[in-house]
Amino acid sequence: MKFFIILTCFILMTAFIAPTIPQNKKQNLTKESTANKLTGLLLNYDCTDFFFNNPPDQINGQVLDEQIALFARAGVSVLLCNTNAQRTNYASEAFESFWQSYDPDGPDDQPFLADMLPERRANYRRMIASMRALHLQGVDYPARVIQRCREHQIAPWISLRMNDIHDNDRINHPIHGTFWREHPQYWRVSDRKIDYYDRALDYAHPEVRARYQSLIEETLARYDVDGLELDFMREPYLFKPGHELAGGKILTEWLQLVHQLVKNAEKKRNHPIKIGVRVPANPITAQNLGLNVTEWVQLGLVDLVVVTPRWATMDTNLPMQIWKQLLSPYRVTLAGGLEIREQSYPDGPARLTTPDVAFGAAAATLYNGADVIYLFNYFPSMTKNGWTLNQYINALQTMCSLDRLVMQPRRHLLTFRDVFAPGEATDYPLPATGKRLLFRLPTGPKPVGRLVIAKIGIKTGDEMGEKTIELLVNSTRCEYIEKQGAVYIYKIPEGVVQDGVQLLEVVSSGEELVTVERVEIEVGGV
Amino acid sequence: MKFFIILTCFILMTAFIAPTIPQNKKQNLTKESTANKLTGLLLNYDCTDFFFNNPPDQINGQVLDEQIALFARAGVSVLLCNTNAQRTNYASEAFESFWQSYDPDGPDDQPFLADMLPERRANYRRMIASMRALHLQGVDYPARVIQRCREHQIAPWISLRMNDIHDNDRINHPIHGTFWREHPQYWRVSDRKIDYYDRALDYAHPEVRARYQSLIEETLARYDVDGLELDFMREPYLFKPGHELAGGKILTEWLQLVHQLVKNAEKKRNHPIKIGVRVPANPITAQNLGLNVTEWVQLGLVDLVVVTPRWATMDTNLPMQIWKQLLSPYRVTLAGGLEIREQSYPDGPARLTTPDVAFGAAAATLYNGADVIYLFNYFPSMTKNGWTLNQYINALQTMCSLDRLVMQPRRHLLTFRDVFAPGEATDYPLPATGKRLLFRLPTGPKPVGRLVIAKIGIKTGDEMGEKTIELLVNSTRCEYIEKQGAVYIYKIPEGVVQDGVQLLEVVSSGEELVTVERVEIEVGGV
C-alpha cells in the first residue's frame, strides 16, 4: 500500500523536466578535450514541481529565489529549467499556457477540467492557479530562474520537452494543447490506441516541427540562456512505427535549422549558447528511433548529450563506454542521466530511490565514461516524500564528483533499460530462472578496505534451506552470511572485487530451479 | 534427419578459418577516407577444408593452385588463409602440426586417435594424412597459397585462430596441442566443465600470450603476407569469467607488441602488412569480453575490423551503423561477416544457407555501413553439400558489391546474435508469443518494381483459420495471400516498403496467443 502511495505521488511528481549545456564552438574532429566540457552537476527541474508545491496564496518571486538558492547550496552547476509539456508554465505566445481557458472561479467540473478524474482536479487546479498567480504578480518564471541562477553562478538552461503526451488517454484533459487535441492526423498512430506512445506527435509533419520551432524561437528571443536542451525523452517515439529511419533524416535536417536559430541568438546575446539533447541509453536504439545522435555531434549541432533511462528505473548499466568512444573525437559533454525511481524488472516492485542507490549508479556511470551526472525528477519536493532536506543537499553535492561518491557507502542494484525501438527485442536481466544464473553488475572503482556484500533476492516461495544457493563473484565462491526473508546475503572478499563490473553467478546447489528477482551489491562506509 | 546430416557435416566442415587486410599506415584521426580501404570480397579459408576434401593420394600443389584459381574466378580480392587451430596445417616450429605424433601406419585405435569417437577416426586421419602428404611433397601450404594469390592479384593474408578449442570435451583428442592439454591451469575455468568455453585459454597468463606470439613471429618470418588476421572469434572468451575488463587491458598492451612485430616485418618485406581482427557483432559485448576494438583502432593497432556472428547463424541484424560511427574517424576497413548457417532462434532448426539468404544478409550489411563483405565457412566443398559450383562462383561474385546484390532476388530472415559476454542478458527476437508482436528486419535498399513478400512462420499447432493472423508492415495492413503449412504469406505493397528496415507487426485477430518462430521478407527478381 505504501508502494501504491509512492507511485501515485510519482504520477503527479514526474509530470515534466529539462537539461543544460555550457559552450558553443563549431564541433570539429579533435583530440578529446576537457576544455569545453560541463562540470559539476546537471539538474533538470520540471515545469510543474515548483507550482505543485507552492500554493497560489504563498507563491511569489522570493519563494522561487529560495528554490534556486537551494539548488546552489546543493552544488548544481547547470540548471535545466523545463518550461513546457504541451503547454507552458509561463505566458507563452507560441504555446498555450497551462492556465489558458481555465476559470479560476469556476467549479471543479468546469469544461476545462471535465475530462480529469474528479479526485485529481483539486491538485491540478491548485497547480495551474499557482502558475497564474506568479504570472499575475508580474514574475516571468523562466526569466526569474535565469536571473537567480546567474547570481549563484549556476549556468541557466531551458529544457524543452519535444513530445510530451502525459494523460493522452484523455483527449480533453486540460494538460493538452489545442494543437494536439485538434490534429489527431499528426499523431504517430491515429487510427487506434494500443500503446502509450501511439498519440505522440509525428515529426514527419512540417506542422509539428513548425510548432516546436515557434517555441524554440520564443525561448531564444525571450530568455537569455547559456543553453537550450531538446528533451527527446518526453517522448522518444517521434515517428510513425516503421518510419523512424526516414524520420531520422528529417529530424537531422531540422536540427540544422534549430542550430542556426541558436547561432543567431548567440550573436544577439553576444555569448555562447549551447545545445543539448536528452536521448535513450542505447545508441543503437536511439538510432533505430530516428535519433542519430552521433551524426548530430559529427555535424557540430550538439554540445551536450545526455544518455538516460526514460522513467521506469534508474539504469545502473548505462553503456557509457561505447558512448564515450562514439563521441570522444568531438567537442561534446557526455552526461549520464539518473532517474529517481528504482525497479529490478518491468512491472516489478518500484520505489523512490535512496541516496545510497543513486550514489551507486552515479559512481558506476562516471567511472564508465560520463563526464558529469544529470539528474531528472530529483525534485526538492522529495523532501516531503522520504528524503530529508539534508539528505537531498548532501546527495546532490556528493554526485558532483566521483571522488566524493567513492567516499560514501553505496548500493548497486541490477536494473533494466526501459526504452526500445519498435520491434527491438528486449534484454531484461531479471527476473531470471535456472539452476545457474549469471549477472553483470557495474560497480565503478574497486572499493578498498570496505565491506562488500552481495544480496540475491529470490522469488518468494522459491526459498530453500540455508546455504542451498551458492554465489560466485568473478569465479570465486563467496561466504554465505544469512538469509533475510527471501534475500540471501554473502560477503565478497576484497581480493575478489574487480574494477568496473562484477560477475555474479547464482547456483542452485539442489535440483530445483530458482527464480532471481533482485541482485544487489552493497559497498560499506570507509 | 536431413537436418541432422547437414549439422553433422557442419561439425566437420566448420572446424577452422582466417581473414585479410590491405594497408599499413599509422592510424590517426582523419576524415573518413576510402583511400586505404579493402574492396571486393574477403574470404576466410579454414585450415582443414582443403585437406578434408583432397585425399592423400590425390593432393598436390597443382590441386591447391586450382583451389586458389577458383577463388580468383569467384572474385575473392582478399584470401584469409587460416593455418591453425591448436595445431598448424603446415610443419610449424611454434605449434605442433596436425600430424605430429600421428603414426600413418598405425591402427585406427593408436594412442594418438584413441580419444576420438571411433566413427570419426577414418575421416580425421585421412585429413591429417593429406596435410602430411603435401608437406612430404615439399609443398609449404601457406607459402603456396600466398604465391598463387599474388599471381591472381588476390591479396594474401594469414588468419590465426587465437583460442580454438574444438573438441575440448575430449582432452586427449588429437586436435589439441600439448600446451593446452598439459596446462589446465591456463584454461579460463580449470576447476569444472559446464560451459563449452570454459576450457579456452586465459590470456591473462603470460605463457598463453607467449605461445601465440611465437606463432605470429613464425608466420611473419616465414610468410610474405599482405596482412595478418587475429581471429578472436575462435573463441571470443579469452579471460576467466569476471576478469574480462582487467584482461582487456592486458590484451590491448599485448596487441601493441604484435603491432610492433608486424611493423618490423614490414621493414624486412619492404611493403605494408595490415592487421585485422575478427570480433563479435555487438560493440558493447566485445568490450565486455575484453576486446576493446575501438581503442585498438584509436591506437592505430588495427587496419581491418571484421564484425561477425560466431557460428550458429548468419546475423542479419549486424549493428553496422554504430560500428561505422565508432570507426569512421579512423583509417580502417569495416567488414561485415557472414556465416554459412541460418537459424531463427537458438536450438531451433538450422540449415546450410542458400545464395538468396546470403544475398539478403549481405545487401543489408553493406547498406547499413560495412565497407565489404567477409565470408566465413563458405568453403568450395559446399558444392558437395547443396550448392552447385556455378551457384558458389556466382554468389561470391555477387557479394563483391551492393550494386550486384540488389539486382538479384534475395531473402531476409530474422535471426539472432550468438555471442554474449558472461552475465549479459540475451535479446533473441524469436520465438515470440503474444497477441501483437513486433519485429524489425533489416532489408537494405528499398526494392523498386519488385514483388515483396512477407512470410510469418507460426509454431505448429498454433495455426488458425485463414486470415486470422494479420500483418502490418510499417503500420500498413498487408494483403494476405495464402497459408503454406504453418507459414502465413502476405504481399507488401511497393509504397509501403522502406529503405533500410521493415517493421512487421503480427496481430492475432482472435483471442488466442500466437507463437511466431520465423519471420522472412522475400524480394523477387528484377
mmCIF file with all atom_site columns, C-alpha atoms in Angstrom, chain A residues 28-32 188-189 191-192 194-195 198 240-246 249 282-284 287-289 292-295 298 319 321-322 324-326 328-330 367-368 417 421-429 436 438-440 472-477 496 498-505 507, chain B residues 28-32 188-189 191-192 194-195 198 240-246 249 282-284 287-289 292-295 298 319 321-322 324-326 328-330 367-368 417 421-429 436 438-440 472-477 496 498-505 507:
data_model
loop_
_atom_site.group_PDB
_atom_site.id
_atom_site.type_symbol
_atom_site.label_atom_id
_atom_site.label_alt_id
_atom_site.label_comp_id
_atom_site.label_asym_id
_atom_site.label_entity_id
_atom_site.label_seq_id
_atom_site.pdbx_PDB_ins_code
_atom_site.Cartn_x
_atom_site.Cartn_y
_atom_site.Cartn_z
_atom_site.occupancy
_atom_site.B_iso_or_equiv
_atom_site.pdbx_formal_charge
_atom_site.auth_seq_id
_atom_site.auth_comp_id
_atom_site.auth_asym_id
_atom_site.auth_atom_id
_atom_site.pdbx_PDB_model_num
ATOM 1   C CA . ASN A 1 28  ? 35.206 19.536  -35.265 1.00 0.00 ? 28  ASN A CA 1
ATOM 2   C CA . LEU A 1 29  ? 37.243 16.409  -35.201 1.00 0.00 ? 29  LEU A CA 1
ATOM 3   C CA . THR A 1 30  ? 39.605 16.976  -32.343 1.00 0.00 ? 30  THR A CA 1
ATOM 4   C CA . LYS A 1 31  ? 41.583 15.094  -29.781 1.00 0.00 ? 31  LYS A CA 1
ATOM 5   C CA . GLU A 1 32  ? 39.434 14.557  -26.757 1.00 0.00 ? 32  GLU A CA 1
ATOM 6   C CA . ARG A 1 188 ? 2.191  8.915   -34.982 1.00 0.00 ? 188 ARG A CA 1
ATOM 7   C CA . VAL A 1 189 ? -0.623 6.388   -34.767 1.00 0.00 ? 189 VAL A CA 1
ATOM 8   C CA . ASP A 1 191 ? -6.271 5.077   -36.117 1.00 0.00 ? 191 ASP A CA 1
ATOM 9   C CA . ARG A 1 192 ? -6.033 3.201   -32.844 1.00 0.00 ? 192 ARG A CA 1
ATOM 10  C CA . ILE A 1 194 ? -2.918 0.382   -28.152 1.00 0.00 ? 194 ILE A CA 1
ATOM 11  C CA . ASP A 1 195 ? 0.364  1.695   -26.953 1.00 0.00 ? 195 ASP A CA 1
ATOM 12  C CA . ASP A 1 198 ? 0.683  5.940   -30.134 1.00 0.00 ? 198 ASP A CA 1
ATOM 13  C CA . LYS A 1 240 ? 5.020  6.562   -37.317 1.00 0.00 ? 240 LYS A CA 1
ATOM 14  C CA . PRO A 1 241 ? 6.044  2.989   -36.478 1.00 0.00 ? 241 PRO A CA 1
ATOM 15  C CA . GLY A 1 242 ? 8.313  1.677   -39.230 1.00 0.00 ? 242 GLY A CA 1
ATOM 16  C CA . HIS A 1 243 ? 9.134  5.176   -40.495 1.00 0.00 ? 243 HIS A CA 1
ATOM 17  C CA . GLU A 1 244 ? 11.830 6.011   -37.957 1.00 0.00 ? 244 GLU A CA 1
ATOM 18  C CA . LEU A 1 245 ? 14.834 5.845   -40.275 1.00 0.00 ? 245 LEU A CA 1
ATOM 19  C CA . ALA A 1 246 ? 13.252 8.129   -42.873 1.00 0.00 ? 246 ALA A CA 1
ATOM 20  C CA . LYS A 1 249 ? 16.799 12.190  -41.815 1.00 0.00 ? 249 LYS A CA 1
ATOM 21  C CA . ASN A 1 282 ? 21.399 2.516   -26.009 1.00 0.00 ? 282 ASN A CA 1
ATOM 22  C CA . PRO A 1 283 ? 22.932 4.181   -29.080 1.00 0.00 ? 283 PRO A CA 1
ATOM 23  C CA . ILE A 1 284 ? 21.569 1.531   -31.439 1.00 0.00 ? 284 ILE A CA 1
ATOM 24  C CA . GLN A 1 287 ? 19.321 5.436   -33.998 1.00 0.00 ? 287 GLN A CA 1
ATOM 25  C CA . ASN A 1 288 ? 16.522 2.970   -34.608 1.00 0.00 ? 288 ASN A CA 1
ATOM 26  C CA . LEU A 1 289 ? 14.159 5.628   -33.254 1.00 0.00 ? 289 LEU A CA 1
ATOM 27  C CA . ASN A 1 292 ? 21.009 9.998   -34.959 1.00 0.00 ? 292 ASN A CA 1
ATOM 28  C CA . VAL A 1 293 ? 22.981 11.347  -32.051 1.00 0.00 ? 293 VAL A CA 1
ATOM 29  C CA . THR A 1 294 ? 26.475 10.644  -33.354 1.00 0.00 ? 294 THR A CA 1
ATOM 30  C CA . GLU A 1 295 ? 25.608 12.256  -36.664 1.00 0.00 ? 295 GLU A CA 1
ATOM 31  C CA . GLN A 1 298 ? 29.651 14.992  -36.100 1.00 0.00 ? 298 GLN A CA 1
ATOM 32  C CA . PRO A 1 319 ? 26.645 1.866   -21.800 1.00 0.00 ? 319 PRO A CA 1
ATOM 33  C CA . GLN A 1 321 ? 31.980 3.330   -22.571 1.00 0.00 ? 321 GLN A CA 1
ATOM 34  C CA . ILE A 1 322 ? 30.501 2.982   -26.034 1.00 0.00 ? 322 ILE A CA 1
ATOM 35  C CA . LYS A 1 324 ? 32.432 7.799   -24.893 1.00 0.00 ? 324 LYS A CA 1
ATOM 36  C CA . GLN A 1 325 ? 34.067 6.014   -27.804 1.00 0.00 ? 325 GLN A CA 1
ATOM 37  C CA . LEU A 1 326 ? 31.439 7.353   -30.185 1.00 0.00 ? 326 LEU A CA 1
ATOM 38  C CA . SER A 1 328 ? 35.399 11.226  -27.869 1.00 0.00 ? 328 SER A CA 1
ATOM 39  C CA . PRO A 1 329 ? 36.668 12.581  -31.202 1.00 0.00 ? 329 PRO A CA 1
ATOM 40  C CA . TYR A 1 330 ? 34.317 15.558  -30.881 1.00 0.00 ? 330 TYR A CA 1
ATOM 41  C CA . TYR A 1 367 ? 33.601 5.519   -13.820 1.00 0.00 ? 367 TYR A CA 1
ATOM 42  C CA . ASN A 1 368 ? 32.329 4.115   -17.114 1.00 0.00 ? 368 ASN A CA 1
ATOM 43  C CA . ARG A 1 417 ? 16.687 -0.342  -19.680 1.00 0.00 ? 417 ARG A CA 1
ATOM 44  C CA . ALA A 1 421 ? 12.630 0.970   -30.651 1.00 0.00 ? 421 ALA A CA 1
ATOM 45  C CA . PRO A 1 422 ? 9.504  -0.688  -32.069 1.00 0.00 ? 422 PRO A CA 1
ATOM 46  C CA . GLY A 1 423 ? 10.291 -4.293  -32.913 1.00 0.00 ? 423 GLY A CA 1
ATOM 47  C CA . GLU A 1 424 ? 13.556 -4.447  -30.963 1.00 0.00 ? 424 GLU A CA 1
ATOM 48  C CA . ALA A 1 425 ? 13.872 -7.481  -28.719 1.00 0.00 ? 425 ALA A CA 1
ATOM 49  C CA . THR A 1 426 ? 14.166 -6.698  -25.032 1.00 0.00 ? 426 THR A CA 1
ATOM 50  C CA . ASP A 1 427 ? 17.101 -7.766  -22.842 1.00 0.00 ? 427 ASP A CA 1
ATOM 51  C CA . TYR A 1 428 ? 15.796 -7.565  -19.288 1.00 0.00 ? 428 TYR A CA 1
ATOM 52  C CA . PRO A 1 429 ? 18.219 -9.375  -16.969 1.00 0.00 ? 429 PRO A CA 1
ATOM 53  C CA . ARG A 1 436 ? 22.950 -21.441 -12.768 1.00 0.00 ? 436 ARG A CA 1
ATOM 54  C CA . LEU A 1 438 ? 24.877 -15.116 -14.390 1.00 0.00 ? 438 LEU A CA 1
ATOM 55  C CA . PHE A 1 439 ? 24.536 -11.381 -13.912 1.00 0.00 ? 439 PHE A CA 1
ATOM 56  C CA . ARG A 1 440 ? 26.828 -8.458  -14.695 1.00 0.00 ? 440 ARG A CA 1
ATOM 57  C CA . LEU A 1 472 ? 30.325 -16.946 -7.027  1.00 0.00 ? 472 LEU A CA 1
ATOM 58  C CA . VAL A 1 473 ? 31.630 -13.497 -7.794  1.00 0.00 ? 473 VAL A CA 1
ATOM 59  C CA . ASN A 1 474 ? 34.190 -13.249 -10.600 1.00 0.00 ? 474 ASN A CA 1
ATOM 60  C CA . SER A 1 475 ? 34.561 -17.043 -10.393 1.00 0.00 ? 475 SER A CA 1
ATOM 61  C CA . THR A 1 476 ? 35.235 -17.121 -6.639  1.00 0.00 ? 476 THR A CA 1
ATOM 62  C CA . ARG A 1 477 ? 32.808 -18.648 -4.159  1.00 0.00 ? 477 ARG A CA 1
ATOM 63  C CA . VAL A 1 496 ? 37.716 -10.785 -5.433  1.00 0.00 ? 496 VAL A CA 1
ATOM 64  C CA . GLN A 1 498 ? 37.161 -6.077  -9.674  1.00 0.00 ? 498 GLN A CA 1
ATOM 65  C CA . ASP A 1 499 ? 37.289 -2.575  -11.063 1.00 0.00 ? 499 ASP A CA 1
ATOM 66  C CA . GLY A 1 500 ? 34.250 -1.641  -13.097 1.00 0.00 ? 500 GLY A CA 1
ATOM 67  C CA . VAL A 1 501 ? 31.947 -4.625  -13.046 1.00 0.00 ? 501 VAL A CA 1
ATOM 68  C CA . GLN A 1 502 ? 31.270 -7.756  -11.020 1.00 0.00 ? 502 GLN A CA 1
ATOM 69  C CA . LEU A 1 503 ? 30.092 -11.042 -12.498 1.00 0.00 ? 503 LEU A CA 1
ATOM 70  C CA . LEU A 1 504 ? 27.677 -12.770 -10.143 1.00 0.00 ? 504 LEU A CA 1
ATOM 71  C CA . GLU A 1 505 ? 26.942 -16.444 -10.607 1.00 0.00 ? 505 GLU A CA 1
ATOM 72  C CA . VAL A 1 507 ? 23.969 -21.545 -8.406  1.00 0.00 ? 507 VAL A CA 1
ATOM 73  C CA . ASN B 1 28  ? 45.372 8.769   -36.962 1.00 0.00 ? 28  ASN B CA 1
ATOM 74  C CA . LEU B 1 29  ? 42.308 10.839  -36.509 1.00 0.00 ? 29  LEU B CA 1
ATOM 75  C CA . THR B 1 30  ? 41.252 11.648  -40.015 1.00 0.00 ? 30  THR B CA 1
ATOM 76  C CA . LYS B 1 31  ? 38.208 12.442  -42.024 1.00 0.00 ? 31  LYS B CA 1
ATOM 77  C CA . GLU B 1 32  ? 36.692 9.235   -43.261 1.00 0.00 ? 32  GLU B CA 1
ATOM 78  C CA . ARG B 1 188 ? 39.908 -19.750 -18.199 1.00 0.00 ? 188 ARG B CA 1
ATOM 79  C CA . VAL B 1 189 ? 37.936 -22.138 -15.999 1.00 0.00 ? 189 VAL B CA 1
ATOM 80  C CA . ASP B 1 191 ? 38.087 -26.451 -11.926 1.00 0.00 ? 191 ASP B CA 1
ATOM 81  C CA . ARG B 1 192 ? 34.950 -27.538 -13.728 1.00 0.00 ? 192 ARG B CA 1
ATOM 82  C CA . ILE B 1 194 ? 29.994 -26.598 -17.525 1.00 0.00 ? 194 ILE B CA 1
ATOM 83  C CA . ASP B 1 195 ? 30.217 -24.320 -20.486 1.00 0.00 ? 195 ASP B CA 1
ATOM 84  C CA . ASP B 1 198 ? 35.344 -22.993 -20.002 1.00 0.00 ? 198 ASP B CA 1
ATOM 85  C CA . LYS B 1 240 ? 38.456 -16.001 -16.532 1.00 0.00 ? 240 LYS B CA 1
ATOM 86  C CA . PRO B 1 241 ? 34.762 -15.143 -16.048 1.00 0.00 ? 241 PRO B CA 1
ATOM 87  C CA . GLY B 1 242 ? 34.504 -11.768 -14.311 1.00 0.00 ? 242 GLY B CA 1
ATOM 88  C CA . HIS B 1 243 ? 38.066 -10.813 -15.233 1.00 0.00 ? 243 HIS B CA 1
ATOM 89  C CA . GLU B 1 244 ? 37.363 -9.604  -18.764 1.00 0.00 ? 244 GLU B CA 1
ATOM 90  C CA . LEU B 1 245 ? 37.857 -5.883  -18.175 1.00 0.00 ? 245 LEU B CA 1
ATOM 91  C CA . ALA B 1 246 ? 41.209 -6.345  -16.466 1.00 0.00 ? 246 ALA B CA 1
ATOM 92  C CA . LYS B 1 249 ? 43.921 -4.018  -20.639 1.00 0.00 ? 249 LYS B CA 1
ATOM 93  C CA . ASN B 1 282 ? 27.834 -6.072  -30.732 1.00 0.00 ? 282 ASN B CA 1
ATOM 94  C CA . PRO B 1 283 ? 30.468 -3.492  -29.722 1.00 0.00 ? 283 PRO B CA 1
ATOM 95  C CA . ILE B 1 284 ? 29.297 -3.427  -26.099 1.00 0.00 ? 284 ILE B CA 1
ATOM 96  C CA . GLN B 1 287 ? 34.173 -4.638  -24.853 1.00 0.00 ? 287 GLN B CA 1
ATOM 97  C CA . ASN B 1 288 ? 32.591 -6.642  -22.053 1.00 0.00 ? 288 ASN B CA 1
ATOM 98  C CA . LEU B 1 289 ? 34.676 -9.588  -23.279 1.00 0.00 ? 289 LEU B CA 1
ATOM 99  C CA . ASN B 1 292 ? 38.463 -3.125  -26.873 1.00 0.00 ? 292 ASN B CA 1
ATOM 100 C CA . VAL B 1 293 ? 38.140 -2.780  -30.609 1.00 0.00 ? 293 VAL B CA 1
ATOM 101 C CA . THR B 1 294 ? 37.642 0.975   -30.794 1.00 0.00 ? 294 THR B CA 1
ATOM 102 C CA . GLU B 1 295 ? 40.628 1.533   -28.539 1.00 0.00 ? 295 GLU B CA 1
ATOM 103 C CA . GLN B 1 298 ? 42.302 4.639   -31.953 1.00 0.00 ? 298 GLN B CA 1
ATOM 104 C CA . PRO B 1 319 ? 24.752 -3.217  -35.999 1.00 0.00 ? 319 PRO B CA 1
ATOM 105 C CA . GLN B 1 321 ? 25.738 1.766   -38.360 1.00 0.00 ? 321 GLN B CA 1
ATOM 106 C CA . ILE B 1 322 ? 27.112 2.009   -34.867 1.00 0.00 ? 322 ILE B CA 1
ATOM 107 C CA . LYS B 1 324 ? 30.661 2.785   -38.751 1.00 0.00 ? 324 LYS B CA 1
ATOM 108 C CA . GLN B 1 325 ? 30.135 5.696   -36.378 1.00 0.00 ? 325 GLN B CA 1
ATOM 109 C CA . LEU B 1 326 ? 32.702 4.293   -33.963 1.00 0.00 ? 326 LEU B CA 1
ATOM 110 C CA . SER B 1 328 ? 34.651 6.416   -39.227 1.00 0.00 ? 328 SER B CA 1
ATOM 111 C CA . PRO B 1 329 ? 37.145 8.915   -37.761 1.00 0.00 ? 329 PRO B CA 1
ATOM 112 C CA . TYR B 1 330 ? 39.949 6.420   -38.314 1.00 0.00 ? 330 TYR B CA 1
ATOM 113 C CA . TYR B 1 367 ? 23.662 -0.875  -46.906 1.00 0.00 ? 367 TYR B CA 1
ATOM 114 C CA . ASN B 1 368 ? 23.995 -0.409  -43.150 1.00 0.00 ? 368 ASN B CA 1
ATOM 115 C CA . ARG B 1 417 ? 23.134 -12.813 -32.337 1.00 0.00 ? 417 ARG B CA 1
ATOM 116 C CA . ALA B 1 421 ? 29.588 -11.704 -22.568 1.00 0.00 ? 421 ALA B CA 1
ATOM 117 C CA . PRO B 1 422 ? 29.139 -13.696 -19.348 1.00 0.00 ? 422 PRO B CA 1
ATOM 118 C CA . GLY B 1 423 ? 26.185 -12.278 -17.446 1.00 0.00 ? 423 GLY B CA 1
ATOM 119 C CA . GLU B 1 424 ? 24.781 -10.235 -20.330 1.00 0.00 ? 424 GLU B CA 1
ATOM 120 C CA . ALA B 1 425 ? 21.064 -10.689 -20.866 1.00 0.00 ? 425 ALA B CA 1
ATOM 121 C CA . THR B 1 426 ? 20.122 -12.137 -24.248 1.00 0.00 ? 426 THR B CA 1
ATOM 122 C CA . ASP B 1 427 ? 17.841 -10.402 -26.760 1.00 0.00 ? 427 ASP B CA 1
ATOM 123 C CA . TYR B 1 428 ? 16.639 -13.152 -29.056 1.00 0.00 ? 428 TYR B CA 1
ATOM 124 C CA . PRO B 1 429 ? 13.699 -11.865 -31.118 1.00 0.00 ? 429 PRO B CA 1
ATOM 125 C CA . ARG B 1 436 ? 0.511  -8.424  -31.073 1.00 0.00 ? 436 ARG B CA 1
ATOM 126 C CA . LEU B 1 438 ? 6.612  -6.552  -33.478 1.00 0.00 ? 438 LEU B CA 1
ATOM 127 C CA . PHE B 1 439 ? 9.774  -7.415  -35.359 1.00 0.00 ? 439 PHE B CA 1
ATOM 128 C CA . ARG B 1 440 ? 12.424 -5.286  -37.062 1.00 0.00 ? 440 ARG B CA 1
ATOM 129 C CA . LEU B 1 472 ? 1.069  -4.794  -40.798 1.00 0.00 ? 472 LEU B CA 1
ATOM 130 C CA . VAL B 1 473 ? 4.320  -3.603  -42.301 1.00 0.00 ? 473 VAL B CA 1
ATOM 131 C CA . ASN B 1 474 ? 5.436  -0.099  -41.329 1.00 0.00 ? 474 ASN B CA 1
ATOM 132 C CA . SER B 1 475 ? 1.920  0.478   -39.963 1.00 0.00 ? 475 SER B CA 1
ATOM 133 C CA . THR B 1 476 ? 0.112  -0.577  -43.170 1.00 0.00 ? 476 THR B CA 1
ATOM 134 C CA . ARG B 1 477 ? -2.022 -3.694  -43.363 1.00 0.00 ? 477 ARG B CA 1
ATOM 135 C CA . VAL B 1 496 ? 4.936  0.514   -48.020 1.00 0.00 ? 496 VAL B CA 1
ATOM 136 C CA . GLN B 1 498 ? 11.058 1.480   -46.553 1.00 0.00 ? 498 GLN B CA 1
ATOM 137 C CA . ASP B 1 499 ? 14.757 1.893   -47.071 1.00 0.00 ? 499 ASP B CA 1
ATOM 138 C CA . GLY B 1 500 ? 16.865 0.034   -44.552 1.00 0.00 ? 500 GLY B CA 1
ATOM 139 C CA . VAL B 1 501 ? 14.481 -1.792  -42.291 1.00 0.00 ? 501 VAL B CA 1
ATOM 140 C CA . GLN B 1 502 ? 10.887 -3.015  -42.171 1.00 0.00 ? 502 GLN B CA 1
ATOM 141 C CA . LEU B 1 503 ? 8.755  -3.124  -39.047 1.00 0.00 ? 503 LEU B CA 1
ATOM 142 C CA . LEU B 1 504 ? 6.497  -6.152  -39.054 1.00 0.00 ? 504 LEU B CA 1
ATOM 143 C CA . GLU B 1 505 ? 3.520  -6.281  -36.743 1.00 0.00 ? 505 GLU B CA 1
ATOM 144 C CA . VAL B 1 507 ? -1.614 -9.443  -34.895 1.00 0.00 ? 507 VAL B CA 1
#
